[in-house]
XYZ file of C-alpha atoms in Angstrom:
217
model
C -0.059 0.006 0.030
C 1.257 3.690 -0.781
C 1.865 6.156 1.907
C -1.368 6.877 3.847
C -2.893 10.107 3.032
C -3.059 12.997 5.295
C -5.978 13.225 7.610
C -9.048 14.704 6.254
C -10.619 17.645 8.257
C -14.282 17.123 9.985
C -16.269 18.725 7.096
C -14.840 16.848 4.360
C -15.271 13.502 6.041
C -18.907 14.605 6.780
C -19.252 15.792 3.206
C -17.995 12.321 2.071
C -20.479 10.443 4.640
C -23.342 12.470 2.896
C -22.538 11.250 -0.244
C -22.285 7.720 0.785
C -25.453 8.003 2.474
C -27.372 9.399 -0.350
C -26.156 6.945 -2.485
C -27.128 3.872 -0.396
C -29.233 4.978 2.808
C -29.398 1.716 4.077
C -26.386 -0.198 3.313
C -26.277 -3.936 4.114
C -23.699 -6.615 4.663
C -23.188 -9.518 1.965
C -23.134 -12.463 4.388
C -26.235 -14.425 4.358
C -27.715 -15.533 7.608
C -30.931 -16.380 8.815
C -30.425 -15.118 12.868
C -27.590 -14.243 15.087
C -26.262 -17.691 15.605
C -25.780 -18.011 11.772
C -24.540 -14.488 11.428
C -21.808 -15.540 13.978
C -20.922 -18.345 11.961
C -20.908 -16.964 9.026
C -18.665 -14.017 10.092
C -16.278 -16.660 11.491
C -16.024 -18.393 8.460
C -15.524 -15.427 6.233
C -11.796 -14.834 7.659
C -9.451 -15.235 4.845
C -12.183 -16.115 2.409
C -14.704 -14.355 0.085
C -18.530 -13.580 1.183
C -19.389 -15.461 -2.079
C -17.784 -18.281 -1.098
C -18.982 -18.565 2.446
C -22.614 -18.044 1.191
C -22.360 -21.005 -1.270
C -21.182 -22.979 1.298
C -23.449 -22.081 4.369
C -26.984 -21.784 2.230
C -27.537 -25.809 2.649
C -25.718 -25.892 5.577
C -27.891 -23.180 7.510
C -30.947 -25.064 6.385
C -30.185 -27.859 8.680
C -28.157 -26.093 11.382
C -29.123 -22.899 12.375
C -29.090 -23.195 16.175
C -26.321 -24.326 18.395
C -28.023 -27.669 19.021
C -28.753 -28.289 15.482
C -25.086 -27.653 14.570
C -23.915 -30.276 17.501
C -26.343 -32.485 16.526
C -25.095 -32.374 12.888
C -21.386 -33.098 14.079
C -17.962 -32.200 13.094
C -17.788 -34.361 10.165
C -20.851 -33.614 8.405
C -20.018 -29.677 9.090
C -16.678 -29.975 7.555
C -18.119 -31.596 4.598
C -20.568 -28.485 3.986
C -17.643 -26.130 4.342
C -14.748 -27.699 2.500
C -14.768 -25.315 -0.218
C -13.656 -22.360 2.475
C -10.079 -21.622 3.206
C -8.806 -23.048 6.462
C -12.116 -25.178 6.619
C -10.981 -27.978 9.141
C -9.805 -25.298 11.807
C -13.010 -23.433 11.114
C -15.521 -26.383 11.523
C -13.480 -27.182 15.015
C -13.967 -23.760 16.254
C -17.855 -23.675 14.878
C -18.314 -26.846 17.290
C -16.390 -25.614 20.007
C -18.276 -22.042 19.910
C -21.541 -23.934 19.705
C -21.034 -26.121 22.582
C -19.932 -23.078 24.875
C -23.363 -21.488 23.893
C -25.502 -24.276 24.589
C -23.390 -24.955 27.835
C -23.038 -21.108 29.114
C -25.611 -19.385 27.604
C -28.536 -21.339 27.096
C -28.297 -21.544 23.156
C -28.512 -17.581 23.158
C -26.086 -15.372 21.280
C -24.380 -12.891 23.809
C -24.706 -9.158 22.829
C -21.508 -7.838 24.522
C -17.930 -7.590 22.788
C -16.173 -9.475 25.228
C -18.563 -12.267 25.521
C -18.420 -12.727 21.931
C -14.698 -12.624 21.915
C -14.452 -15.363 24.218
C -16.121 -17.896 21.561
C -13.399 -20.003 19.467
C -12.787 -18.389 16.297
C -14.415 -15.043 17.229
C -12.123 -12.129 17.213
C -12.842 -8.365 17.597
C -13.377 -7.946 13.861
C -16.058 -10.493 14.038
C -17.530 -9.289 17.200
C -17.819 -6.186 15.960
C -19.647 -7.437 12.761
C -22.166 -9.161 14.544
C -22.801 -6.093 17.060
C -23.000 -3.724 13.980
C -25.050 -5.850 11.796
C -27.408 -7.649 14.523
C -27.773 -5.189 17.348
C -27.336 -2.113 15.312
C -24.288 -0.913 17.615
C -21.971 1.566 15.995
C -19.136 -0.784 16.370
C -16.362 -0.559 13.434
C -14.734 -3.700 12.110
C -11.694 -2.871 9.737
C -11.021 -5.499 7.265
C -8.567 -4.964 4.283
C -11.134 -2.734 2.527
C -11.620 -0.414 5.303
C -8.060 -0.437 6.411
C -6.984 0.603 2.471
C -10.080 2.959 1.941
C -9.474 4.686 5.373
C -5.479 5.298 4.550
C -6.113 5.900 0.960
C -8.842 8.742 1.416
C -7.553 10.221 4.476
C -10.746 9.377 6.165
C -9.011 7.298 8.865
C -5.674 6.845 8.353
C -3.467 4.319 10.722
C -0.612 1.914 10.507
C -2.555 -0.958 12.188
C -5.790 -2.357 12.244
C -6.626 -1.091 15.720
C -5.347 2.521 14.769
C -7.621 2.315 11.795
C -10.792 1.330 13.947
C -10.103 4.123 16.327
C -9.761 6.668 13.710
C -12.883 5.340 12.372
C -14.549 6.030 15.609
C -12.836 9.364 16.360
C -13.411 11.229 13.025
C -16.718 9.938 11.694
C -19.721 11.763 12.874
C -21.778 10.287 15.324
C -24.622 10.357 13.068
C -22.987 8.346 10.442
C -21.442 5.690 12.608
C -24.261 2.853 12.218
C -23.379 2.585 8.596
C -19.625 3.590 8.073
C -18.627 0.006 8.479
C -20.495 -1.053 5.275
C -20.108 2.400 3.616
C -16.406 1.794 3.630
C -15.914 -2.015 3.118
C -18.499 -1.636 0.137
C -16.769 1.417 -1.286
C -13.558 -0.511 -1.069
C -14.891 -3.702 -2.590
C -16.531 -2.180 -5.381
C -14.861 1.195 -6.356
C -11.527 1.827 -4.383
C -10.176 -1.311 -5.209
C -6.561 -2.447 -4.204
C -4.988 -2.917 -7.711
C -7.279 -0.915 -9.969
C -9.211 1.770 -7.886
C -12.202 2.990 -10.117
C -11.342 7.064 -9.526
C -13.169 7.865 -12.697
C -16.240 6.852 -11.291
C -15.879 7.475 -7.815
C -18.494 9.455 -5.820
C -15.690 11.056 -3.606
C -13.094 11.531 -6.090
C -12.886 15.400 -5.632
C -12.941 15.064 -1.639
C -10.160 12.240 -1.411
C -6.700 12.687 -0.464
C -5.142 9.661 -2.779
C -2.304 10.975 -4.440
C -2.145 7.780 -7.125
C -5.690 8.559 -8.501
C -6.142 6.592 -11.745
C -7.336 8.955 -14.626
């Protein structure tokens, strides 16, 4: 990645968020799920994998195992067979079984809604916990993936050398009234417009506000 852009001022960041909001007032995540438990599983499976690939694997899985107990009843072998097209599937399958057991034993099968409790589950890190808190419980939690890290640094919205630094910058720099949807706006912008190798600067809706010095013509 090129050198991070300089920090944008409050008014410019607000203008960027207003454009994102106008273009997509209610952005949604692209991981398919039927309840909060399947959302946790889907996000955990998405580490080092694409949403498209995870969705293909979980459509059939969630039809037969959409609760922790049903997942335990399905068993490790069957779960592994369902998700074998996903990267690191063997370890992920073990984590899903372990977290399902913990949910049954310690939470009566109910997914907890605190970051600390979520992060205590096998295979659930801070990023996964923040995605679940944001998508299911509508908390303004910021999960920084490669797209948000790239967009935050390129644009100057949230520059930082580490994932944690970018997460803090997003929380500190983006106005409160845009915090709920900022996560998805930034991810979708990075996924479809501000791409890693060939950013679509020509058609970018924030081109004139962005600090990225290597804009494509």
